[in-house]
Coordinates of C-alpha atoms in Angstrom, one line a residue:
M21 CA 128.8 164.6 222.5
F22 CA 129.7 161.8 224.7
P23 CA 127.5 161.0 227.7
D24 CA 128.9 161.1 231.2
D25 CA 128.1 157.5 232.0
I26 CA 130.8 155.4 230.5
N27 CA 128.9 152.3 231.3
S28 CA 125.8 153.3 229.2
T29 CA 125.3 152.0 225.8
E30 CA 125.1 155.5 224.5
Y31 CA 128.7 156.1 225.2
L32 CA 129.9 153.3 223.0
E33 CA 127.5 154.2 220.3
A34 CA 128.8 157.9 220.4
L35 CA 132.3 156.3 220.1
Q36 CA 131.3 154.2 217.1
H37 CA 129.7 157.3 215.5
A38 CA 132.9 159.3 215.8
L39 CA 135.0 156.5 214.4
D40 CA 132.7 155.6 211.5
G41 CA 133.7 158.8 209.7
P42 CA 137.5 158.0 209.3
I43 CA 137.0 154.2 209.4
V44 CA 133.9 153.4 207.5
R45 CA 133.4 156.5 205.2
H46 CA 137.3 157.2 205.0
E47 CA 136.7 160.9 205.9
I48 CA 139.7 162.9 207.1
M49 CA 139.4 163.4 210.9
S50 CA 140.1 167.0 211.9
T51 CA 142.2 167.8 214.9
P52 CA 139.2 168.9 217.1
E53 CA 137.4 165.6 216.3
Y54 CA 140.6 163.6 216.9
M55 CA 141.0 165.2 220.3
K56 CA 137.3 164.7 221.2
V57 CA 137.7 160.8 220.5
Y58 CA 141.1 160.6 222.2
S59 CA 139.6 162.4 225.3
A60 CA 136.7 160.2 225.4
V61 CA 138.9 157.1 225.4
K62 CA 141.2 158.6 228.1
H63 CA 138.2 159.6 230.1
Y64 CA 137.0 156.0 230.0
Q65 CA 140.5 154.9 231.3
D66 CA 140.6 157.6 234.0
Y67 CA 137.3 156.7 235.3
A68 CA 138.1 153.0 235.3
C69 CA 141.3 153.6 237.3
V70 CA 139.6 155.6 240.1
E71 CA 136.7 153.4 240.7
P72 CA 137.2 150.7 243.4
P73 CA 137.7 147.8 243.4
A74 CA 140.5 146.8 241.1
M75 CA 138.3 144.4 239.2
T76 CA 136.2 147.3 237.9
T77 CA 139.3 148.5 236.1
M78 CA 139.8 145.2 234.4
C79 CA 136.2 144.9 233.4
C80 CA 136.1 148.4 231.9
N81 CA 139.2 147.8 229.8
R82 CA 138.1 144.4 228.8
R83 CA 134.7 145.9 227.7
L84 CA 136.4 148.6 225.7
Y85 CA 138.9 146.2 224.1
N86 CA 136.0 143.8 223.2
W87 CA 133.9 146.5 221.9
L88 CA 136.8 147.7 219.7
I89 CA 137.6 144.2 218.3
S90 CA 133.9 143.5 217.5
Y91 CA 133.6 146.9 215.8
M92 CA 136.6 146.3 213.6
T93 CA 135.6 142.7 212.8
K94 CA 132.3 143.8 211.5
N95 CA 133.9 146.5 209.3
I96 CA 136.5 144.0 207.9
R97 CA 133.7 141.4 207.2
D98 CA 131.7 144.1 205.4
I99 CA 134.8 144.8 203.2
K100 CA 135.0 141.1 202.4
D101 CA 131.5 140.7 201.4
K102 CA 131.8 143.7 199.1
A103 CA 134.9 142.2 197.5
L104 CA 133.4 138.8 196.8
V105 CA 131.0 140.2 194.2
L106 CA 133.8 141.9 192.3
S107 CA 136.2 140.5 189.7
G108 CA 139.0 141.6 187.5
P109 CA 140.7 145.0 187.8
A110 CA 137.7 146.2 189.8
L111 CA 138.4 143.6 192.5
L112 CA 142.2 144.3 192.6
D113 CA 141.6 148.0 192.9
F114 CA 139.1 147.5 195.7
Y115 CA 141.3 145.3 197.8
I116 CA 144.4 147.5 197.4
T117 CA 142.4 150.6 198.2
Q118 CA 140.8 149.0 201.2
W119 CA 144.2 147.8 202.4
E120 CA 145.7 151.3 202.0
Y121 CA 142.6 152.7 204.1
F122 CA 143.1 149.9 206.6
Q123 CA 146.7 150.9 207.1
T124 CA 145.6 154.4 207.9
T125 CA 142.8 153.1 210.2
H126 CA 145.4 150.9 211.9
M127 CA 147.7 153.9 212.7
L128 CA 144.8 156.0 213.8
I129 CA 143.3 153.3 216.3
G130 CA 146.7 152.8 217.6
R131 CA 147.2 156.3 218.6
L132 CA 143.6 156.8 219.9
F133 CA 143.8 153.7 222.0
F134 CA 147.3 154.1 223.1
S135 CA 146.3 154.4 226.8
V136 CA 144.5 151.0 226.6
D137 CA 147.6 149.4 225.3
Q138 CA 149.9 151.1 227.8
Q139 CA 147.8 150.7 230.9
W140 CA 146.0 147.4 230.4
I141 CA 146.9 145.3 227.4
E142 CA 150.6 145.1 228.3
R143 CA 149.7 143.8 231.7
Q144 CA 147.2 141.3 230.3
C145 CA 149.7 140.0 227.7
K146 CA 151.9 138.8 230.4
Q147 CA 149.0 136.8 232.1
D148 CA 147.1 135.6 229.2
P149 CA 148.9 135.1 225.7
N150 CA 145.6 135.2 224.0
Y151 CA 145.7 139.0 224.4
T152 CA 147.9 140.9 222.1
C153 CA 148.4 144.7 221.7
I154 CA 145.8 146.3 219.7
S155 CA 148.1 147.0 216.7
S156 CA 148.8 143.3 216.3
T157 CA 145.3 142.4 216.9
L158 CA 144.0 144.5 214.1
I159 CA 146.4 142.8 211.6
Q160 CA 145.3 139.4 212.7
L161 CA 141.7 140.5 212.2
W162 CA 142.5 141.5 208.6
Y163 CA 144.4 138.4 208.0
F164 CA 141.9 135.8 209.4
Y165 CA 138.6 137.5 208.5
L166 CA 139.4 139.0 205.1
F167 CA 142.8 138.0 203.6
R168 CA 142.7 134.3 204.1
R169 CA 139.1 134.0 202.7
L170 CA 139.8 136.3 199.9
T171 CA 143.2 135.8 198.7
T172 CA 142.4 132.9 196.3
H173 CA 139.8 135.0 194.7
V174 CA 142.2 138.0 194.4
M175 CA 145.2 136.1 193.1
S176 CA 143.2 134.2 190.5
N177 CA 142.0 137.5 189.1
A178 CA 145.5 139.0 189.4
I179 CA 147.0 136.0 187.4
S180 CA 144.3 136.2 184.8
L181 CA 145.3 139.8 184.4
V182 CA 149.0 138.9 184.0
D183 CA 148.1 136.1 181.5
A184 CA 146.2 138.8 179.4
E185 CA 149.4 140.8 179.3
R186 CA 151.4 137.6 178.3
S187 CA 148.9 137.3 175.4
G188 CA 149.6 140.8 174.2
R189 CA 146.7 142.6 175.7
A190 CA 147.1 146.0 177.4
I191 CA 146.5 146.0 181.1
D192 CA 146.9 148.4 184.1
S193 CA 150.2 146.9 185.3
T194 CA 150.2 149.3 188.4
L195 CA 147.4 147.2 189.8
I196 CA 149.7 144.0 190.0
T197 CA 152.6 146.2 191.3
R198 CA 150.4 147.7 194.1
L199 CA 149.0 144.3 194.9
Y200 CA 152.3 142.6 195.4
K201 CA 153.4 145.5 197.6
A202 CA 150.2 145.1 199.7
Y203 CA 151.0 141.3 200.2
V204 CA 154.5 142.3 201.2
E205 CA 153.3 144.8 203.8
L206 CA 151.0 142.3 205.5
K207 CA 152.9 140.5 208.3
P208 CA 150.6 138.6 210.5
E209 CA 151.6 136.4 213.3
G210 CA 151.3 132.5 212.9
I211 CA 152.7 132.2 209.4
A212 CA 155.7 129.8 209.0
K213 CA 158.8 132.2 208.6
C214 CA 161.3 131.8 205.8
N215 CA 164.9 131.2 206.8
A216 CA 166.3 132.9 203.7
E217 CA 168.0 136.3 204.4
F218 CA 165.6 139.3 204.1
R219 CA 162.7 136.9 203.7
E220 CA 161.9 136.2 207.5
R221 CA 158.6 138.2 207.7
L222 CA 157.4 137.6 204.2
G223 CA 155.4 134.4 204.9
A224 CA 152.1 135.9 203.7
Y225 CA 153.6 137.2 200.5
I226 CA 155.5 134.0 199.9
C227 CA 152.8 131.7 200.3
Y228 CA 149.9 133.6 198.9
Y229 CA 151.4 135.7 196.1
E230 CA 155.0 134.5 195.1
N231 CA 154.3 130.8 194.8
P232 CA 150.9 131.2 192.9
Y233 CA 152.7 133.7 190.6
I234 CA 155.6 131.4 189.9
N235 CA 153.4 128.4 189.4
A236 CA 151.3 130.4 186.9
A237 CA 154.4 131.5 184.9
V238 CA 155.6 127.8 184.8
S239 CA 152.2 126.7 183.6
Y240 CA 152.2 129.4 180.9
I241 CA 155.7 128.5 179.5
D242 CA 154.8 124.8 179.8
T243 CA 151.8 125.4 177.4
K244 CA 153.9 127.2 174.9
T245 CA 156.9 124.8 174.8
H246 CA 155.3 121.4 175.5
S247 CA 155.1 120.3 171.8
L248 CA 158.8 121.4 171.2
R249 CA 160.5 119.3 174.0
T250 CA 161.6 116.7 171.6
P251 CA 165.2 116.1 170.2
E252 CA 164.1 117.0 166.7
H253 CA 162.6 120.3 167.8
M254 CA 165.3 121.1 170.3
R255 CA 166.8 124.1 168.3
E256 CA 163.3 125.8 168.1
Y257 CA 162.6 124.8 171.8
I258 CA 165.9 126.5 172.8
Q259 CA 164.9 129.6 170.9
V260 CA 161.3 129.9 172.0
L261 CA 162.3 129.2 175.7
S262 CA 164.9 131.9 175.6
E263 CA 162.3 134.5 174.3
L264 CA 159.8 133.4 177.0
F265 CA 162.4 133.6 179.7
I266 CA 163.5 137.1 178.7
Q267 CA 159.7 138.3 178.7
E268 CA 159.2 136.6 182.1
D269 CA 162.4 138.1 183.6
E270 CA 161.3 141.5 182.6
R271 CA 157.8 140.9 183.9
S272 CA 159.1 139.6 187.2
E273 CA 161.1 142.7 187.7
R274 CA 157.8 144.6 187.8
Y275 CA 155.6 142.2 189.6
L276 CA 157.8 140.3 192.1
R277 CA 159.8 141.5 195.0
S278 CA 163.6 141.7 194.3
N279 CA 164.4 138.7 196.5
S280 CA 161.8 136.6 194.6
L281 CA 163.7 136.7 191.4
A282 CA 166.0 133.8 192.4
P283 CA 163.2 131.5 193.4
M284 CA 161.5 132.4 190.1
R285 CA 164.6 131.8 188.1
N286 CA 165.5 128.5 190.0
K287 CA 161.9 127.1 189.4
L288 CA 162.1 127.9 185.7
N289 CA 165.6 126.5 185.3
E290 CA 164.6 123.2 187.1
R291 CA 161.3 122.7 185.2
F292 CA 162.6 123.7 181.5
L293 CA 166.4 123.5 181.5
R294 CA 167.5 120.8 183.9
S295 CA 165.3 118.1 182.4
E296 CA 166.5 118.9 178.9
I297 CA 170.2 119.6 179.7
G298 CA 171.5 116.5 177.8
C299 CA 169.7 117.5 174.6
I300 CA 170.9 121.1 175.0
Y301 CA 174.7 120.0 175.2
Q302 CA 174.2 117.9 172.2
M303 CA 172.9 120.8 170.3
A304 CA 175.8 123.0 171.5
D305 CA 178.2 120.3 170.2
L306 CA 176.5 120.4 166.9
M307 CA 176.7 124.2 166.6
F308 CA 180.3 124.3 167.6
A309 CA 181.2 121.7 165.0
T310 CA 179.4 123.4 162.2
G311 CA 180.4 126.9 163.3
N312 CA 177.4 128.4 161.5
D313 CA 175.0 129.2 164.2
N314 CA 176.4 131.9 166.5
N315 CA 173.0 133.1 167.5
G316 CA 172.2 129.5 168.7
L317 CA 175.3 129.4 170.8
C318 CA 174.6 132.8 172.3
T319 CA 171.2 131.7 173.2
I320 CA 172.4 128.5 174.8
Y321 CA 175.0 130.5 176.8
A322 CA 172.4 132.8 178.0
L323 CA 170.1 130.0 179.2
L324 CA 172.9 128.0 180.9
S325 CA 174.2 131.2 182.7
R326 CA 170.9 131.4 184.5
F327 CA 172.1 128.5 186.7
D328 CA 173.8 129.4 190.0
N329 CA 175.7 126.1 189.8
S330 CA 178.9 126.8 187.7
N331 CA 179.2 123.1 186.7
V332 CA 176.4 123.5 184.3
L333 CA 178.2 126.4 182.4
Q334 CA 181.6 124.6 182.9
Q335 CA 180.5 121.8 180.7
F336 CA 179.5 124.2 177.9
L337 CA 182.9 125.8 178.4
D338 CA 184.7 122.5 178.1
K339 CA 182.9 121.9 174.8
F340 CA 183.9 125.3 173.5
V341 CA 187.6 124.9 174.3
A342 CA 187.7 121.4 173.1
Q343 CA 186.4 122.7 169.6
A344 CA 188.9 125.6 169.8
K345 CA 191.8 123.3 170.4
K346 CA 190.8 121.0 167.6
T347 CA 190.6 124.0 165.2
I348 CA 194.0 125.4 166.3
T349 CA 195.7 122.1 165.8
Q350 CA 194.2 120.5 162.8
S351 CA 193.8 123.6 160.6
C352 CA 197.2 125.2 161.2
P353 CA 199.4 125.4 157.9
E354 CA 202.1 122.7 157.7
I355 CA 205.7 123.5 156.6
Q356 CA 205.6 120.6 154.3
A357 CA 202.6 122.0 152.5
S358 CA 204.5 125.2 151.5
T359 CA 205.4 124.8 147.9
D360 CA 206.9 128.2 147.1
G361 CA 207.9 131.4 148.7
G362 CA 210.2 129.9 151.2
K363 CA 210.2 129.9 154.9
A364 CA 209.3 133.6 155.2
V365 CA 206.0 133.1 153.4
F366 CA 205.3 130.1 155.6
A367 CA 206.2 132.0 158.9
K368 CA 203.8 134.7 157.8
A369 CA 201.0 132.3 157.1
A370 CA 201.5 130.3 160.4
V371 CA 201.8 133.3 162.7
I372 CA 198.9 135.1 161.1
Y373 CA 196.8 131.9 161.2
L374 CA 197.6 131.2 164.9
S375 CA 197.0 134.9 166.0
D376 CA 193.7 135.2 164.0
T377 CA 192.3 132.0 165.3
L378 CA 193.1 133.0 168.9
N379 CA 191.5 136.5 168.3
A380 CA 188.5 135.0 166.4
H381 CA 187.7 132.9 169.6
L382 CA 188.4 135.8 171.8
D383 CA 185.9 137.9 169.7
M384 CA 183.4 134.9 169.9
I385 CA 183.7 135.1 173.7
A386 CA 183.2 138.9 173.7
T387 CA 180.1 138.7 171.3
L388 CA 178.5 135.5 172.2
F389 CA 179.5 134.7 175.8
C390 CA 179.4 138.3 177.4
N391 CA 183.2 138.4 177.6
N392 CA 183.2 135.8 180.3
S393 CA 186.5 135.9 182.0
S394 CA 186.6 132.2 182.7
F395 CA 186.1 131.4 179.1
T396 CA 189.0 133.8 178.1
K397 CA 191.4 132.3 180.7
E398 CA 190.6 128.8 179.5
L399 CA 190.9 129.7 175.9
R400 CA 194.4 131.2 176.3
H401 CA 195.4 128.1 178.3
V402 CA 194.2 125.8 175.6
F403 CA 195.9 127.9 172.9
A404 CA 199.2 127.8 174.8
A405 CA 198.9 124.1 175.2
A406 CA 198.1 123.5 171.6
V407 CA 200.9 125.5 170.2
N408 CA 203.5 123.9 172.4
T409 CA 202.5 120.4 171.5
D410 CA 204.9 118.1 169.5
E411 CA 202.2 117.9 166.9
M412 CA 202.3 121.6 166.4
H413 CA 206.1 121.7 166.3
S414 CA 206.0 119.0 163.5
R415 CA 203.5 121.1 161.6
L416 CA 205.4 124.3 162.0
G417 CA 208.9 122.7 161.6
V418 CA 210.1 124.9 164.4
T419 CA 209.1 125.9 167.9
P420 CA 206.5 128.7 168.3
A421 CA 209.0 130.8 170.0
R422 CA 211.5 130.6 167.0
L423 CA 208.5 131.1 164.7
A424 CA 207.7 134.4 166.4
A425 CA 211.3 135.5 166.3
E426 CA 211.6 134.8 162.6
F427 CA 208.2 136.6 162.0
C428 CA 209.4 139.6 164.0
N429 CA 212.5 139.8 161.8
I430 CA 210.5 139.7 158.5
V431 CA 208.3 142.6 159.8
L432 CA 211.1 144.8 161.1
K433 CA 213.3 144.6 158.0
N434 CA 213.2 147.6 155.5
S435 CA 210.5 147.9 153.1
K436 CA 212.3 146.2 150.0
T437 CA 213.4 143.2 151.9
R438 CA 209.9 143.1 153.6
S439 CA 208.2 143.3 150.1
D440 CA 210.4 140.4 148.8
D441 CA 209.6 138.2 151.8
L442 CA 206.1 138.8 152.5
G443 CA 204.8 139.8 149.1
S444 CA 203.1 142.8 147.7
D445 CA 199.7 141.9 149.0
L446 CA 200.6 142.8 152.6
T447 CA 198.4 145.6 153.8
Q448 CA 198.5 145.4 157.6
T449 CA 200.7 147.9 159.4
A450 CA 204.0 146.6 161.0
E451 CA 202.7 147.2 164.4
L452 CA 199.7 145.2 163.8
M453 CA 201.8 142.4 162.5
L454 CA 203.9 142.6 165.7
H455 CA 200.9 142.2 167.8
K456 CA 200.2 139.0 166.1
A457 CA 203.8 137.7 166.7
M458 CA 203.2 138.6 170.4
D459 CA 200.1 136.4 170.5
V460 CA 202.4 133.5 169.6
L461 CA 205.2 134.6 171.9
H462 CA 202.8 135.0 174.9
A463 CA 201.7 131.3 174.3
S464 CA 205.2 129.9 173.9
H465 CA 206.7 128.0 176.8
D466 CA 210.4 128.6 175.7
K467 CA 210.7 132.4 175.6
G468 CA 214.5 132.2 176.1
L469 CA 214.8 130.6 172.7
F470 CA 212.8 133.5 171.3
F471 CA 215.2 135.9 172.8
K472 CA 218.2 134.1 171.4
F473 CA 217.0 134.3 167.7
Y474 CA 215.4 137.7 168.1
Q475 CA 218.8 139.1 169.5
L476 CA 220.6 137.4 166.5
H477 CA 218.3 138.9 163.9
L478 CA 218.3 142.2 165.6
T479 CA 222.2 142.4 165.5
R480 CA 222.1 141.6 161.9
R481 CA 219.5 144.3 161.0
L482 CA 221.4 146.9 162.8
L483 CA 224.9 145.9 161.4
D484 CA 223.5 145.5 157.9
N485 CA 221.3 148.6 158.0
T486 CA 218.2 146.6 157.0
S487 CA 216.1 147.7 159.9
M488 CA 212.8 149.5 158.8
S489 CA 213.4 152.2 161.5
L490 CA 214.8 152.5 165.0
D491 CA 211.4 153.8 166.3
L492 CA 209.8 150.5 165.2
E493 CA 212.6 148.6 166.8
K494 CA 211.9 150.4 170.0
T495 CA 208.2 149.7 169.7
A496 CA 208.8 146.1 169.1
I497 CA 211.0 145.8 172.3
A498 CA 208.4 147.6 174.3
M499 CA 205.8 145.0 173.0
I500 CA 208.2 142.1 173.9
Y501 CA 208.8 143.6 177.4
K502 CA 205.1 143.9 178.0
T503 CA 204.4 140.3 176.8
V504 CA 207.2 138.9 178.9
M505 CA 206.0 140.8 182.1
M506 CA 202.6 139.3 181.7
S507 CA 204.3 135.8 181.8
V508 CA 206.4 136.9 184.7
K509 CA 203.3 137.6 186.8
R510 CA 201.7 134.3 185.5
H511 CA 204.6 132.0 186.3
G512 CA 205.5 133.3 189.6
N513 CA 208.8 134.3 191.3
K514 CA 211.5 131.8 190.0
K515 CA 210.5 131.3 186.4
G516 CA 209.4 134.9 186.1
S517 CA 212.8 136.2 187.4
D518 CA 214.5 134.0 184.7
L519 CA 212.5 135.4 182.0
E520 CA 213.0 139.0 183.3
Y521 CA 216.8 138.4 183.5
T522 CA 216.8 137.0 180.0
L523 CA 214.9 140.0 178.7
E524 CA 217.4 142.4 180.3

């Protein structure tokens, strides 16, 4: 029961006794108990409002406000003292649990003392900036009297727990997840705000959780890779670093807020990749040249893809296409090297080589480089440039357009003629072989020449009745039309219209 005299010490002692249940002992306050406390605070307000003079109202409200702040400060300090003697998982669980209790307390007091906020604090805030609403004041009390004095102790124990997980020991990962969420939920005043989008009110989390966590990850990876950061150990360094990055990325998904992942990635990139980027590029050159370390190339691509700056990956792409161009040009069969079998055998070898080389590099992009569209576009551009050079024309003895037309003629002839020209070892289907011819046609800059020779061979096949089948002839024309229309879209209106007209 509350005494009638609100100015008596017993009145505030009775209020403290009523609040100790939910705030100190964390008991659930029943509705009658809640209404009793609410009525006591309201009675205090009503009494202060009717007693003259006006100074009495101010004094009563200030007394109630100061009492509440003193009461909550003592409780928060008691929590801090209990936490300081704990360590490890027990400390983390205690802090998180007390924060969850505090949030409940925070809402409860906000409702019970709503009349104080509404009738007096709002007016005082306008006159004296040192006064804040009760809700904000409670957050500031937690921040100044507990959080700032305890966070170093809490985070050192949290990082030790994460380090234990890095070492392969089992931990209760929910403790770290709950802890970072507790830091996110704390939004006190007076902390420098972050200008990044969605991070404006995360100053406490960024300063006291995100930064220590990232620094600990950097320190751990540095310990694991320090001895490998030399040119002679670069291959092993790349592999170990990739494995550690994958582990840390997975861990960060659990232990960091989503908008902390970019700062984490950037810090790791600058510390372990940017400083070694020259050696990494040299290793990529060696792997491209030897062609026997696809896993290494895949690892380098994955590491360089972590950079937001596309120039880093562009240099890797330049090395890839340079090696591809070299392979296409220098390893293509030469007409002078053909000793037997005639032009038909050479046409088969040249077209199959060009198509297979292109598709081998496309498969490489799909398998090793995550089907990167920029890599695919640049490869097709380099392939087209390579097959249309004078050097390639000299090797082939003809332009790629005519080579494609001659090859189509070989494929579309009837089986006897086809067997004579291509040999009995041919096992691919006619349609598959036509697709190879389309790869060369698509890269050719002179498609008009292709149509000239294709029409000539088609006429002869039809007149001499040497065509394999009319259905296959229709299939071939459909493939040619599709290939040409791709070039129409690529070259634009004028040149595209000329190609389409030629095809018709």
